[in-house]
XYZ file of C-alpha atoms in Angstrom:
138
model
C 163.737 117.593 85.652
C 160.940 119.513 83.863
C 159.760 116.295 82.212
C 159.443 114.609 85.607
C 157.283 117.484 86.923
C 155.015 117.214 83.899
C 154.647 113.485 84.367
C 153.835 113.923 88.070
C 151.287 116.669 87.255
C 149.727 114.487 84.580
C 149.450 111.516 86.951
C 147.926 113.690 89.693
C 145.446 115.182 87.239
C 144.423 111.722 86.020
C 144.079 110.508 89.614
C 141.918 113.516 90.479
C 139.693 112.991 87.431
C 139.353 109.286 88.185
C 138.361 109.931 91.801
C 135.904 112.633 90.744
C 134.238 110.352 88.204
C 134.025 107.543 90.791
C 132.355 109.914 93.243
C 129.758 111.062 90.729
C 129.112 107.521 89.547
C 128.526 106.253 93.086
C 126.284 109.194 93.982
C 124.192 108.785 90.869
C 122.916 105.477 92.236
C 121.057 107.472 94.892
C 118.924 108.923 92.127
C 118.767 105.815 89.991
C 115.437 105.401 88.257
C 115.665 101.642 88.843
C 114.670 102.241 92.467
C 111.478 103.958 91.340
C 108.263 102.109 90.665
C 104.705 102.816 89.608
C 101.653 102.032 91.758
C 100.539 99.839 88.844
C 103.613 97.647 89.536
C 102.120 96.811 92.951
C 99.387 94.597 91.467
C 99.361 91.081 92.851
C 99.135 89.188 96.116
C 100.983 90.481 99.172
C 101.520 88.290 102.228
C 102.369 89.148 105.827
C 105.943 88.037 106.565
C 105.017 86.932 110.099
C 101.500 85.531 109.668
C 101.056 83.938 106.256
C 97.291 83.772 106.693
C 97.044 87.564 106.316
C 97.356 88.978 102.838
C 96.002 91.558 100.472
C 95.734 91.892 96.731
C 95.774 94.866 94.425
C 93.978 94.465 91.108
C 94.680 96.172 87.794
C 91.641 98.417 88.277
C 92.682 99.654 91.745
C 90.706 97.396 94.053
C 92.556 96.492 97.254
C 91.160 93.366 98.893
C 92.374 92.650 102.418
C 92.163 89.071 103.741
C 92.349 88.536 107.506
C 93.622 85.446 109.329
C 90.068 84.580 110.420
C 88.925 84.284 106.793
C 87.108 87.619 106.594
C 87.910 90.079 103.846
C 87.063 93.574 102.662
C 87.329 95.508 99.401
C 88.527 99.096 99.056
C 88.848 101.196 95.930
C 92.177 103.055 95.746
C 91.325 106.715 95.247
C 93.055 108.462 92.333
C 94.179 105.079 90.988
C 93.467 106.063 87.390
C 95.418 109.323 87.751
C 98.353 107.950 89.773
C 98.919 104.362 88.669
C 101.566 105.137 86.038
C 103.435 107.906 87.905
C 106.911 106.765 88.969
C 107.668 107.155 92.663
C 110.400 106.190 95.100
C 107.694 105.254 97.624
C 103.921 105.074 97.636
C 101.658 105.718 100.595
C 98.068 104.603 100.550
C 95.604 105.358 103.358
C 92.291 103.551 103.766
C 90.435 105.891 106.156
C 88.031 105.262 109.018
C 87.905 101.498 109.259
C 85.809 100.209 112.189
C 87.972 99.390 115.228
C 91.228 99.884 113.293
C 90.947 103.548 112.336
C 93.085 104.526 109.349
C 94.981 101.717 107.651
C 98.211 103.012 106.101
C 100.075 101.070 103.425
C 103.616 102.327 102.896
C 105.221 100.734 99.838
C 109.003 101.085 100.095
C 109.550 99.383 96.754
C 107.603 97.286 94.289
C 107.960 94.243 96.575
C 108.070 95.639 100.165
C 105.179 97.092 102.117
C 104.671 98.197 105.715
C 101.162 98.450 107.137
C 100.160 100.330 110.254
C 96.790 100.984 111.853
C 95.563 104.141 113.520
C 94.434 102.192 116.584
C 97.868 100.501 116.930
C 100.372 103.235 116.094
C 103.384 101.419 117.578
C 102.910 98.198 115.619
C 103.963 97.781 112.001
C 103.225 94.743 109.865
C 105.560 93.799 107.015
C 104.290 92.380 103.730
C 106.080 91.120 100.628
C 104.786 90.674 97.095
C 104.296 86.975 96.400
C 103.286 87.006 92.786
C 102.113 89.333 90.086
C 98.770 88.315 88.666
C 98.068 90.036 85.390
C 94.421 89.009 85.409
C 93.512 90.585 88.763
């Protein structure tokens, strides 16, 4: 009878330890460094998911060039690029301030291949961009 109680206690203890380790393993994925990225990883050509004629590029030296559907484009230097480009983040927000007609242009990078863009003059509209290709020579 005493042996049976020991076996049951041992099995319950092992079950408890197994469940505890599963819990901690699954929760650790919330803090997984694989979901982090560096602003430097954002270099390349990004294209609007809905209108493929709109895109922007980020170069290795922190120049963001925005291409509009009508063929016009503009260049913007990313402030603090040299200080921030290698810092790992779980998201990256970039604001290009005071653009004519548009107001502030906010780039919200959710990962190293997903970006949402919103404009100060159109606060209820968000544009979604994806990274097409990484160009090392940008």
